[in-house]
Coordinates of C-alpha atoms in Angstrom, one line a residue:
Chain A
X1 CA -24.6 -65.2 4.5
X2 CA -27.5 -62.8 5.0
X3 CA -29.0 -65.2 7.6
X4 CA -25.6 -65.5 9.3
X5 CA -25.5 -61.7 9.7
X6 CA -29.1 -61.7 10.9
X7 CA -28.3 -64.3 13.6
X8 CA -25.3 -62.3 14.8
X9 CA -27.4 -59.2 15.1
X10 CA -30.2 -61.1 16.9
X11 CA -27.8 -62.1 19.6
X12 CA -27.4 -58.4 20.4
X13 CA -31.0 -57.8 21.1
X14 CA -32.5 -59.5 24.3
X15 CA -35.7 -60.9 22.8
X16 CA -36.1 -64.7 22.7
X17 CA -38.4 -64.8 19.6
X18 CA -35.5 -63.5 17.4
X19 CA -33.7 -66.9 17.9
X20 CA -36.8 -69.0 17.0
X21 CA -38.1 -67.3 13.9
X22 CA -35.8 -66.7 10.9
X23 CA -38.3 -64.1 9.4
X24 CA -38.0 -62.0 12.6
X25 CA -34.2 -62.1 12.4
X26 CA -34.3 -61.0 8.7
X27 CA -36.7 -58.2 9.7
X28 CA -34.2 -57.1 12.4
X29 CA -31.4 -57.0 9.9
X30 CA -33.6 -55.1 7.4
X31 CA -34.6 -52.5 9.9
X32 CA -31.0 -52.2 11.2
X33 CA -30.0 -51.3 7.6
X34 CA -33.0 -49.1 6.9
X35 CA -33.1 -47.1 10.1
X36 CA -29.8 -45.2 9.6
X37 CA -30.6 -44.6 5.9
X38 CA -34.0 -43.0 6.6
X39 CA -32.7 -41.1 9.6
X40 CA -29.8 -39.5 7.7
X41 CA -31.6 -38.9 4.4
X42 CA -34.5 -37.6 6.6
X43 CA -32.2 -34.8 7.9
X44 CA -32.0 -33.4 4.4
X45 CA -35.7 -34.0 3.8
X46 CA -36.4 -31.8 6.9
X47 CA -33.7 -29.2 5.9
X48 CA -35.0 -28.9 2.3
X49 CA -38.7 -29.1 3.3
X50 CA -39.2 -32.2 1.2
X51 CA -41.6 -34.2 3.2
X52 CA -44.4 -33.6 0.7
X53 CA -42.0 -34.5 -2.0
X54 CA -41.2 -37.9 -0.5
X55 CA -45.0 -38.5 0.0
X56 CA -45.5 -37.9 -3.7
X57 CA -42.7 -40.3 -4.6
X58 CA -44.3 -42.8 -2.3
X59 CA -47.6 -42.4 -4.1
X60 CA -45.8 -43.2 -7.4
X61 CA -45.6 -46.8 -6.2
X62 CA -49.2 -47.3 -7.3
X63 CA -48.3 -46.5 -10.9
X64 CA -45.0 -48.3 -10.6
X65 CA -46.8 -51.5 -9.5
X66 CA -49.5 -51.1 -12.2
X67 CA -46.8 -50.8 -14.9
X68 CA -45.0 -53.8 -13.4
X69 CA -48.1 -55.9 -13.6
X70 CA -48.7 -54.8 -17.2
X71 CA -45.1 -55.7 -18.0
X72 CA -45.5 -59.1 -16.3
X73 CA -48.6 -59.7 -18.4
X74 CA -46.7 -58.8 -21.6
X75 CA -43.8 -61.1 -20.7
X76 CA -46.1 -63.9 -19.3
X77 CA -44.4 -67.2 -18.9
X78 CA -40.8 -65.8 -18.6
X79 CA -38.8 -65.8 -15.4
X80 CA -38.9 -62.0 -15.5
X81 CA -42.7 -62.2 -15.0
X82 CA -42.8 -65.1 -12.6
X83 CA -40.4 -63.9 -9.9
X84 CA -42.0 -60.5 -9.5
X85 CA -38.8 -58.7 -10.5
X86 CA -40.8 -56.8 -13.1
X87 CA -42.8 -55.2 -10.4
X88 CA -39.8 -54.4 -8.2
X89 CA -37.9 -52.8 -11.1
X90 CA -40.9 -50.9 -12.5
X91 CA -41.7 -49.3 -9.1
X92 CA -38.1 -48.4 -8.6
X93 CA -37.6 -46.9 -12.1
X94 CA -40.9 -45.1 -12.0
X95 CA -40.2 -43.7 -8.5
X96 CA -36.8 -42.3 -9.7
X97 CA -38.5 -40.9 -12.8
X98 CA -41.1 -39.1 -10.8
X99 CA -38.5 -37.7 -8.3
X100 CA -36.4 -36.3 -11.1
X101 CA -39.4 -34.9 -13.0
X102 CA -40.6 -33.1 -9.8
X103 CA -37.1 -31.8 -9.1
X104 CA -36.9 -30.5 -12.7
X105 CA -40.3 -28.7 -12.5
X106 CA -39.6 -27.3 -9.0
X107 CA -36.4 -25.7 -10.3
X108 CA -37.9 -24.3 -13.5
X109 CA -41.6 -23.6 -12.9
X110 CA -42.9 -20.4 -11.5
X111 CA -45.7 -22.3 -9.7
X112 CA -45.2 -22.7 -6.0
X113 CA -43.3 -25.9 -5.2
X114 CA -46.1 -27.6 -3.2
X115 CA -48.5 -27.0 -6.1
X116 CA -46.1 -28.7 -8.5
X117 CA -45.7 -31.7 -6.1
X118 CA -49.5 -31.8 -5.5
X119 CA -50.2 -32.2 -9.2
X120 CA -47.6 -34.9 -9.6
X121 CA -48.8 -36.7 -6.5
X122 CA -52.4 -36.8 -7.6
X123 CA -51.7 -37.8 -11.2
X124 CA -49.5 -40.7 -10.3
X125 CA -52.0 -42.1 -7.8
X126 CA -55.0 -41.7 -10.2
X127 CA -53.2 -43.4 -13.1
X128 CA -52.0 -46.2 -10.9
X129 CA -55.4 -46.8 -9.3
X130 CA -57.1 -46.8 -12.7
X131 CA -54.8 -49.6 -13.9
X132 CA -54.8 -51.5 -10.6
X133 CA -58.6 -51.3 -10.5
X134 CA -58.8 -52.7 -14.0
X135 CA -56.4 -55.6 -13.1
X136 CA -58.4 -56.4 -9.9
X137 CA -61.6 -56.6 -12.0
X138 CA -59.8 -58.9 -14.4
X139 CA -58.6 -61.1 -11.5
X140 CA -54.9 -60.5 -12.3
X141 CA -54.2 -59.2 -8.7
X142 CA -55.9 -59.7 -5.4
X143 CA -56.9 -56.5 -3.6
X144 CA -55.7 -57.7 -0.2
X145 CA -52.1 -58.2 -1.6
X146 CA -52.0 -54.6 -2.7
X147 CA -53.2 -53.4 0.7
X148 CA -50.8 -55.6 2.7
X149 CA -47.7 -54.9 0.6
X150 CA -48.1 -51.3 -0.2
X151 CA -50.5 -49.5 2.1
X152 CA -49.4 -51.0 5.4
X153 CA -46.1 -52.6 4.4
X154 CA -44.6 -55.8 5.8
X155 CA -41.0 -56.1 6.9
X156 CA -41.7 -59.6 8.1
X157 CA -41.8 -60.9 4.5
X158 CA -38.4 -59.4 3.6
X159 CA -36.3 -61.9 1.7
X160 CA -32.5 -62.4 1.7
X161 CA -32.2 -61.0 -1.8
X162 CA -33.9 -57.8 -0.7
X163 CA -31.5 -57.5 2.2
X164 CA -28.5 -58.0 -0.1
X165 CA -29.7 -55.2 -2.3
X166 CA -30.5 -53.0 0.7
X167 CA -26.9 -53.5 2.0
X168 CA -25.5 -52.4 -1.3
X169 CA -27.7 -49.3 -1.3
X170 CA -26.6 -48.6 2.3
X171 CA -23.0 -48.4 1.1
X172 CA -24.0 -45.9 -1.7
X173 CA -25.9 -43.6 0.7
X174 CA -23.2 -43.6 3.3
X175 CA -20.7 -42.7 0.6
X176 CA -22.9 -39.9 -0.5
X177 CA -23.0 -38.6 3.1
X178 CA -19.3 -38.9 3.4
X179 CA -18.7 -36.8 0.3
X180 CA -21.6 -34.4 0.4
X181 CA -22.9 -34.0 4.0
X182 CA -21.1 -30.6 4.5
X183 CA -22.1 -29.3 1.1
X184 CA -25.7 -30.3 1.5
X185 CA -25.9 -28.4 4.7
X186 CA -24.5 -25.3 3.1
X187 CA -27.0 -25.6 0.3
X188 CA -29.9 -26.0 2.7
X189 CA -28.7 -22.9 4.7
X190 CA -28.5 -20.7 1.6
X191 CA -28.3 -22.3 -1.9
X192 CA -27.0 -19.1 -3.6
X193 CA -24.1 -18.8 -1.1
X194 CA -23.3 -22.4 -1.8
X195 CA -23.3 -21.7 -5.5
X196 CA -20.9 -18.9 -5.1
X197 CA -18.6 -21.3 -3.2
X198 CA -18.5 -23.6 -6.2
X199 CA -20.9 -26.2 -4.8
X200 CA -22.7 -28.0 -7.8
X201 CA -26.2 -27.2 -6.3
X202 CA -28.3 -28.6 -9.2
X203 CA -26.3 -31.8 -9.5
X204 CA -26.6 -32.4 -5.8
X205 CA -30.3 -31.8 -5.8
X206 CA -31.0 -34.2 -8.7
X207 CA -28.7 -36.9 -7.2
X208 CA -30.2 -36.5 -3.8
X209 CA -33.8 -36.7 -5.1
X210 CA -33.0 -39.9 -7.0
X211 CA -31.4 -41.5 -3.9
X212 CA -34.4 -40.4 -1.9
X213 CA -36.8 -42.0 -4.4
X214 CA -34.9 -45.4 -4.1
X215 CA -35.0 -45.2 -0.4
X216 CA -38.7 -44.3 -0.3
X217 CA -39.5 -47.3 -2.6
X218 CA -37.4 -49.6 -0.3
X219 CA -39.1 -48.3 2.8
X220 CA -42.6 -48.8 1.5
X221 CA -42.0 -52.6 1.8
X222 CA -41.4 -52.1 5.5
X223 CA -43.9 -49.4 6.7
X224 CA -46.2 -48.8 3.8
X225 CA -47.1 -45.8 1.7
X226 CA -49.0 -44.2 4.5
X227 CA -46.1 -44.0 6.9
X228 CA -43.0 -43.8 4.8
X229 CA -42.7 -40.0 5.2
X230 CA -42.9 -40.4 9.0
X231 CA -40.0 -42.8 8.9
X232 CA -37.9 -40.1 7.2
X233 CA -39.1 -37.0 9.0
X234 CA -39.7 -37.9 12.7
X235 CA -36.3 -39.1 13.7
X236 CA -34.7 -36.1 11.9
X237 CA -37.1 -33.7 13.5
X238 CA -36.5 -35.2 17.0
X239 CA -32.7 -35.1 16.4
X240 CA -32.9 -31.4 15.6
X241 CA -34.3 -30.9 19.1
X242 CA -31.7 -33.0 20.9
X243 CA -28.5 -32.2 18.9
X244 CA -26.4 -29.1 19.3
X245 CA -23.9 -29.4 16.5
X246 CA -24.1 -30.5 12.9
X247 CA -22.0 -33.6 13.7
X248 CA -24.2 -34.7 16.6
X249 CA -27.3 -34.2 14.4
X250 CA -26.2 -37.1 12.2
X251 CA -25.5 -39.6 15.0
X252 CA -28.5 -38.6 17.2
X253 CA -30.9 -39.1 14.2
X254 CA -29.4 -42.6 13.5
X255 CA -29.6 -43.6 17.2
X256 CA -33.2 -42.5 17.6
X257 CA -34.2 -44.2 14.4
X258 CA -32.5 -47.5 15.3
X259 CA -34.0 -47.5 18.8
X260 CA -37.5 -46.9 17.4
X261 CA -37.2 -49.4 14.6
X262 CA -35.9 -52.3 16.8
X263 CA -38.2 -51.6 19.8
X264 CA -41.1 -51.2 17.3
X265 CA -40.3 -54.6 15.8
X266 CA -40.2 -56.3 19.2
X267 CA -43.4 -54.6 20.4
X268 CA -45.3 -55.4 17.3
X269 CA -44.3 -59.1 17.6
X270 CA -45.2 -59.2 21.3
X271 CA -48.6 -57.5 20.8
X272 CA -49.4 -58.7 17.2
X273 CA -49.7 -55.3 15.7
X274 CA -48.5 -53.9 12.3
X275 CA -44.7 -53.5 12.5
X276 CA -44.6 -50.3 10.5
X277 CA -47.3 -48.6 12.5
X278 CA -45.7 -49.7 15.8
X279 CA -42.4 -48.2 14.8
X280 CA -43.9 -44.9 13.9
X281 CA -45.8 -44.9 17.2
X282 CA -42.5 -45.3 19.1
X283 CA -41.0 -42.5 17.0
X284 CA -43.9 -40.2 17.7
X285 CA -43.3 -40.7 21.5
X286 CA -39.7 -39.9 21.1
X287 CA -40.6 -36.8 19.1
X288 CA -43.0 -35.6 21.8
X289 CA -40.2 -36.1 24.4
X290 CA -37.7 -34.1 22.2
X291 CA -40.3 -31.3 21.9
X292 CA -40.8 -31.2 25.7
X293 CA -37.0 -31.1 26.2
X294 CA -36.6 -28.3 23.6
X295 CA -39.3 -26.3 25.4
X296 CA -37.7 -26.8 28.7
X297 CA -34.3 -25.7 27.3
X298 CA -36.0 -22.6 25.8
X299 CA -35.3 -23.9 22.3
Chain B
X1 CA -6.7 3.2 -3.9
X2 CA -6.3 3.4 -7.6
X3 CA -8.8 4.0 -10.3
X4 CA -8.0 0.6 -12.0
X5 CA -11.2 -1.4 -12.2
X6 CA -11.6 -4.6 -10.2
X7 CA -14.9 -5.3 -11.9
X8 CA -16.1 -3.8 -15.2
X9 CA -19.7 -4.0 -16.4
X10 CA -20.8 -3.3 -20.0
X11 CA -24.4 -3.0 -21.0
X12 CA -25.6 -5.3 -18.3
X13 CA -29.3 -6.0 -18.8
X14 CA -31.5 -8.4 -16.8
X15 CA -34.9 -9.5 -17.9
X16 CA -37.1 -11.9 -15.9
X17 CA -40.5 -13.1 -17.2
X18 CA -40.5 -10.6 -20.0
X19 CA -39.9 -7.6 -17.7
X20 CA -36.7 -5.6 -17.7
X21 CA -35.3 -5.4 -14.2
X22 CA -32.1 -3.7 -15.2
X23 CA -31.2 -2.1 -18.5
X24 CA -27.8 -1.3 -20.0
X25 CA -25.7 -0.8 -16.9
X26 CA -22.2 0.2 -17.8
X27 CA -20.0 1.0 -14.8
X28 CA -16.8 -0.1 -13.1
X29 CA -15.9 -0.8 -9.5
X30 CA -12.4 0.6 -8.7
X31 CA -9.9 -1.7 -7.1
X32 CA -9.7 -1.1 -3.3
X33 CA -12.9 0.9 -3.2
X34 CA -15.9 0.5 -1.1
X35 CA -18.6 0.8 -3.7
X36 CA -22.2 1.1 -2.6
X37 CA -25.1 0.2 -4.9
X38 CA -28.0 2.5 -3.9
X39 CA -31.5 3.1 -5.1
X40 CA -35.1 2.9 -4.1
X41 CA -37.0 -0.4 -3.5
X42 CA -37.3 -2.4 -6.7
X43 CA -34.4 -0.5 -8.4
X44 CA -32.6 -3.7 -9.2
X45 CA -29.8 -3.4 -6.7
X46 CA -29.8 -7.0 -5.5
X47 CA -30.3 -8.1 -9.1
X48 CA -27.1 -6.4 -10.1
X49 CA -25.3 -8.0 -7.2
X50 CA -26.7 -11.4 -8.2
X51 CA -25.6 -10.8 -11.8
X52 CA -22.0 -10.0 -10.6
X53 CA -22.1 -13.3 -8.6
X54 CA -23.3 -15.3 -11.6
X55 CA -26.5 -16.2 -9.9
X56 CA -28.8 -14.9 -12.6
X57 CA -28.6 -14.7 -16.3
X58 CA -27.9 -11.4 -18.0
X59 CA -26.9 -10.0 -21.3
X60 CA -23.9 -7.7 -21.6
X61 CA -20.7 -8.5 -19.9
X62 CA -19.2 -8.4 -16.4
X63 CA -15.5 -8.8 -16.2
X64 CA -13.3 -9.3 -13.2
X65 CA -9.7 -8.0 -13.4
X66 CA -6.7 -9.4 -11.4
X67 CA -4.2 -7.2 -9.7
X68 CA -2.2 -6.8 -12.9
X69 CA -5.3 -5.5 -14.7
X70 CA -5.8 -8.7 -16.8
X71 CA -9.3 -10.1 -17.2
X72 CA -9.8 -13.0 -14.8
X73 CA -12.7 -15.4 -15.2
X74 CA -15.2 -16.2 -12.5
X75 CA -15.2 -18.0 -10.1
X76 CA -12.2 -16.4 -8.4
X77 CA -11.6 -15.3 -4.9
X78 CA -14.9 -13.7 -4.1
X79 CA -16.7 -13.5 -0.8
X80 CA -20.4 -13.1 -0.6
X81 CA -22.5 -12.1 2.4
X82 CA -26.2 -12.7 1.6
X83 CA -29.1 -10.9 3.3
X84 CA -29.5 -12.1 6.9
X85 CA -33.1 -13.1 6.4
X86 CA -32.2 -15.4 3.4
X87 CA -30.5 -17.8 5.8
X88 CA -32.2 -20.9 7.4
X89 CA -31.0 -20.6 11.0
X90 CA -33.3 -23.2 12.5
X91 CA -30.9 -26.2 12.3
X92 CA -28.6 -27.2 15.1
X93 CA -25.3 -25.9 14.0
X94 CA -22.6 -23.9 15.8
X95 CA -20.8 -20.9 14.4
X96 CA -17.7 -23.2 14.1
X97 CA -19.7 -25.8 12.1
X98 CA -20.9 -23.0 9.7
X99 CA -17.3 -21.8 9.1
X100 CA -16.1 -25.3 8.5
X101 CA -18.7 -26.4 5.9
X102 CA -16.7 -25.7 2.8
X103 CA -13.3 -25.7 4.5
X104 CA -12.9 -29.4 5.3
X105 CA -13.4 -32.4 3.1
X106 CA -14.1 -34.6 6.0
X107 CA -17.9 -34.7 6.8
X108 CA -18.7 -33.0 10.0
X109 CA -20.1 -36.3 11.5
X110 CA -16.6 -37.7 11.4
X111 CA -15.2 -34.7 13.4
X112 CA -13.5 -31.4 12.7
X113 CA -10.1 -31.0 11.1
X114 CA -7.6 -29.1 13.3
X115 CA -6.1 -26.9 10.5
X116 CA -9.6 -25.8 9.4
X117 CA -10.6 -25.0 13.0
X118 CA -7.5 -22.8 13.4
X119 CA -8.4 -20.9 10.2
X120 CA -11.9 -20.4 11.4
X121 CA -10.7 -19.1 14.8
X122 CA -8.4 -16.7 13.0
X123 CA -11.2 -15.2 10.9
X124 CA -13.6 -15.0 13.9
X125 CA -10.9 -13.1 15.7
X126 CA -10.8 -10.5 13.0
X127 CA -14.6 -9.8 13.3
X128 CA -14.4 -9.8 17.2
X129 CA -16.6 -13.0 17.3
X130 CA -14.2 -15.6 18.6
X131 CA -16.3 -15.8 21.8
X132 CA -19.3 -16.9 19.7
X133 CA -17.5 -20.0 18.3
X134 CA -19.6 -22.6 20.0
X135 CA -22.9 -20.6 19.9
X136 CA -25.8 -22.1 17.9
X137 CA -26.3 -19.9 14.8
X138 CA -30.0 -19.6 15.7
X139 CA -29.1 -17.9 19.0
X140 CA -27.0 -15.0 17.5
X141 CA -28.3 -11.5 17.4
X142 CA -28.6 -9.8 14.0
X143 CA -25.3 -8.0 14.4
X144 CA -23.5 -11.1 15.6
X145 CA -24.8 -13.1 12.8
X146 CA -23.6 -10.6 10.2
X147 CA -20.1 -10.6 11.8
X148 CA -20.1 -14.4 11.6
X149 CA -21.2 -14.2 7.9
X150 CA -18.3 -11.8 7.3
X151 CA -15.9 -14.2 8.8
X152 CA -17.4 -17.0 6.6
X153 CA -16.8 -14.9 3.5
X154 CA -13.2 -14.2 4.6
X155 CA -12.5 -18.0 4.9
X156 CA -12.2 -18.1 1.1
X157 CA -9.3 -15.5 1.3
X158 CA -11.2 -13.2 -1.1
X159 CA -9.9 -10.2 -3.0
X160 CA -13.5 -8.9 -3.5
X161 CA -16.4 -9.1 -1.0
X162 CA -20.0 -8.5 -2.1
X163 CA -22.6 -7.8 0.6
X164 CA -26.4 -7.5 0.3
X165 CA -27.9 -5.1 2.8
X166 CA -25.4 -6.1 5.4
X167 CA -26.8 -4.0 8.3
X168 CA -30.5 -3.9 7.3
X169 CA -32.6 -4.7 10.4
X170 CA -29.5 -4.8 12.6
X171 CA -29.5 -2.6 15.7
X172 CA -27.6 0.7 15.5
X173 CA -24.7 -0.4 17.7
X174 CA -24.4 -3.8 15.9
X175 CA -24.5 -2.1 12.5
X176 CA -21.8 0.4 13.6
X177 CA -19.5 -2.3 14.8
X178 CA -20.0 -4.3 11.6
X179 CA -19.2 -1.3 9.4
X180 CA -16.1 -0.4 11.4
X181 CA -14.8 -3.9 11.3
X182 CA -15.5 -4.2 7.6
X183 CA -13.6 -0.9 7.0
X184 CA -10.6 -2.1 9.0
X185 CA -10.5 -5.5 7.3
X186 CA -10.9 -3.8 3.9
X187 CA -7.9 -1.6 4.5
X188 CA -5.7 -4.4 6.0
X189 CA -6.3 -6.8 3.2
X190 CA -6.7 -4.3 0.4
X191 CA -10.1 -5.7 -0.4
X192 CA -12.5 -4.3 -2.9
X193 CA -16.0 -4.1 -1.3
X194 CA -19.3 -3.9 -3.1
X195 CA -22.4 -3.5 -1.0
X196 CA -26.1 -3.1 -1.7
X197 CA -27.6 -0.6 0.8
X198 CA -30.7 1.5 1.1
X199 CA -29.3 3.3 4.1
X200 CA -27.8 6.5 3.0
X201 CA -26.1 7.2 6.4
X202 CA -24.1 4.0 6.1
X203 CA -23.3 4.8 2.5
X204 CA -22.1 8.4 3.3
X205 CA -20.0 7.2 6.2
X206 CA -18.4 4.1 4.8
X207 CA -18.5 4.1 1.0
X208 CA -15.9 5.7 -1.3
X209 CA -17.9 5.2 -4.5
X210 CA -21.5 4.8 -5.4
X211 CA -23.6 3.3 -8.2
X212 CA -27.1 4.9 -8.2
X213 CA -29.6 2.7 -9.8
X214 CA -33.3 2.9 -10.7
X215 CA -33.7 0.1 -13.2
X216 CA -30.8 1.8 -15.1
X217 CA -27.6 3.5 -14.0
X218 CA -28.4 7.1 -13.0
X219 CA -25.1 8.2 -11.6
X220 CA -21.7 6.7 -10.7
X221 CA -18.5 7.9 -9.2
X222 CA -17.1 8.9 -5.9
X223 CA -19.6 9.7 -3.2
X224 CA -19.2 13.4 -3.7
X225 CA -19.3 13.3 -7.5
X226 CA -22.3 11.1 -7.8
X227 CA -24.5 12.0 -4.8
X228 CA -25.5 15.5 -5.9
X229 CA -28.9 16.8 -4.7
X230 CA -30.3 16.4 -8.1
X231 CA -29.3 12.8 -8.4
X232 CA -30.6 12.0 -4.9
X233 CA -33.9 13.6 -5.8
X234 CA -34.0 11.7 -9.0
X235 CA -33.3 8.4 -7.2
X236 CA -35.3 8.7 -4.1
X237 CA -37.8 11.5 -4.9
X238 CA -37.8 15.0 -3.3
X239 CA -39.0 13.7 0.1
X240 CA -36.0 11.5 0.8
X241 CA -33.7 14.4 -0.1
X242 CA -34.2 16.6 2.8
X243 CA -33.1 14.2 5.6
X244 CA -29.8 13.1 3.9
X245 CA -28.2 15.8 1.9
X246 CA -26.9 17.8 4.7
X247 CA -25.0 14.8 6.2
X248 CA -23.6 13.8 2.8
X249 CA -22.4 17.2 1.8
X250 CA -20.6 17.9 5.1
X251 CA -18.9 14.4 5.3
X252 CA -15.5 13.7 3.8
X253 CA -15.3 10.0 2.9
X254 CA -12.0 8.2 3.7
X255 CA -9.5 8.5 0.8
X256 CA -11.5 11.1 -1.0

């Protein structure tokens, strides 16, 4: 069914290679699902100044992977260990845990928020690298796998099961935007005003940070740890320059993100470049254009 | 205006990080009054307002009373106008968007609801800002933005409005217009208004009652009862006294 959808989508994009290679079609479907998610969640990331936060959650993937490998070793021989589900689940669970922990500390600590995030970010990377280094020495994992999958990402290896899960997550995030978009905007304008209006500010913050963590972990498979924040922030920042109303903001961000993701995929296939990096390069060009337009319009 | 309280405070004490910011404030805000909370910088004015809004923890009690004088629990119909500078005005959002945020269930990306738009227009009309309806909030002047914030607070059909330094940093004309509109709306809708202000000329012209604070309550009552030269000198120091007392003593506040 997933491949059926992918083929339908491929017919909409005038690029012949989509019809020849199933992996390209799946990548197209994956990015078509991912682009609106990162664009719309990115709007709140920009509003709440959470780009450093999403970076830290991205870094948690190192520890998540390390824990996943350790679990696989413990459960060696079982289907759980063989299929790599242990690693997927461990990165997801650990990402959510880190996101909730940072949110809790940000809310309760007197330290500046970027300091709290900086400490978390460094500690999850260091712990993860320690364990991964040990596993590389032991010959359990190959260093190039880690680089390919997590640092640079690779949407071309996406499998139908990932796409099914991503489609489910797409529904959850869109439901969140349907219920909470207006309230999230009010909270980002002035959280205390929102609280006096009966908006459950803390609950929204925790829920949003958990959703964001899941999205970051999903996105790392496509664009890698290094570029995941860009995927969230750049379309949203560009949309702020183009849009005039809160409603437009949502759709413009989605449009820009979809355009960059699909054209990035096509260009990367045509020129044999990393897909993630090419997508972000297209996004950066769009951002520069939006900045120029904002400057001309006098902001 | 009666002397029945709309808000009663008993021994309100706020401590943050081991430091007392406010100690034992016992006072009441009369229904239908315009009560100004005044005091020097760091006196705990905004803290008292935040305690009244339930935004910070405190010991003691703060009770709201309904029109029949029965205690009513928070949250009830309260409008809040935060300080202008505490607002992120960088995002693309029109005045109408802002007023609709907590008025319609439908997310703004699926369009605006006609009844909510009509309510927003009606409130903007009251603050003489209906011409600003499609203006981005980032492009409003200080005075315009405060009028829009007032309209936003009126969307909840409040009985009480709390304002934090509403005209601080707003140009003189804009501040004047804001205060005049607030006074008209307050009289029309029989509102109780509580505002934090450090500007004694605003207080003397528009307030009926004052709470003078400097980490504790120094004086409370009608403007004339409470703002005696000795209180003013105690609150603001002898230097501040000279410029303001003359204006205060010769002014008769409305309803006094």
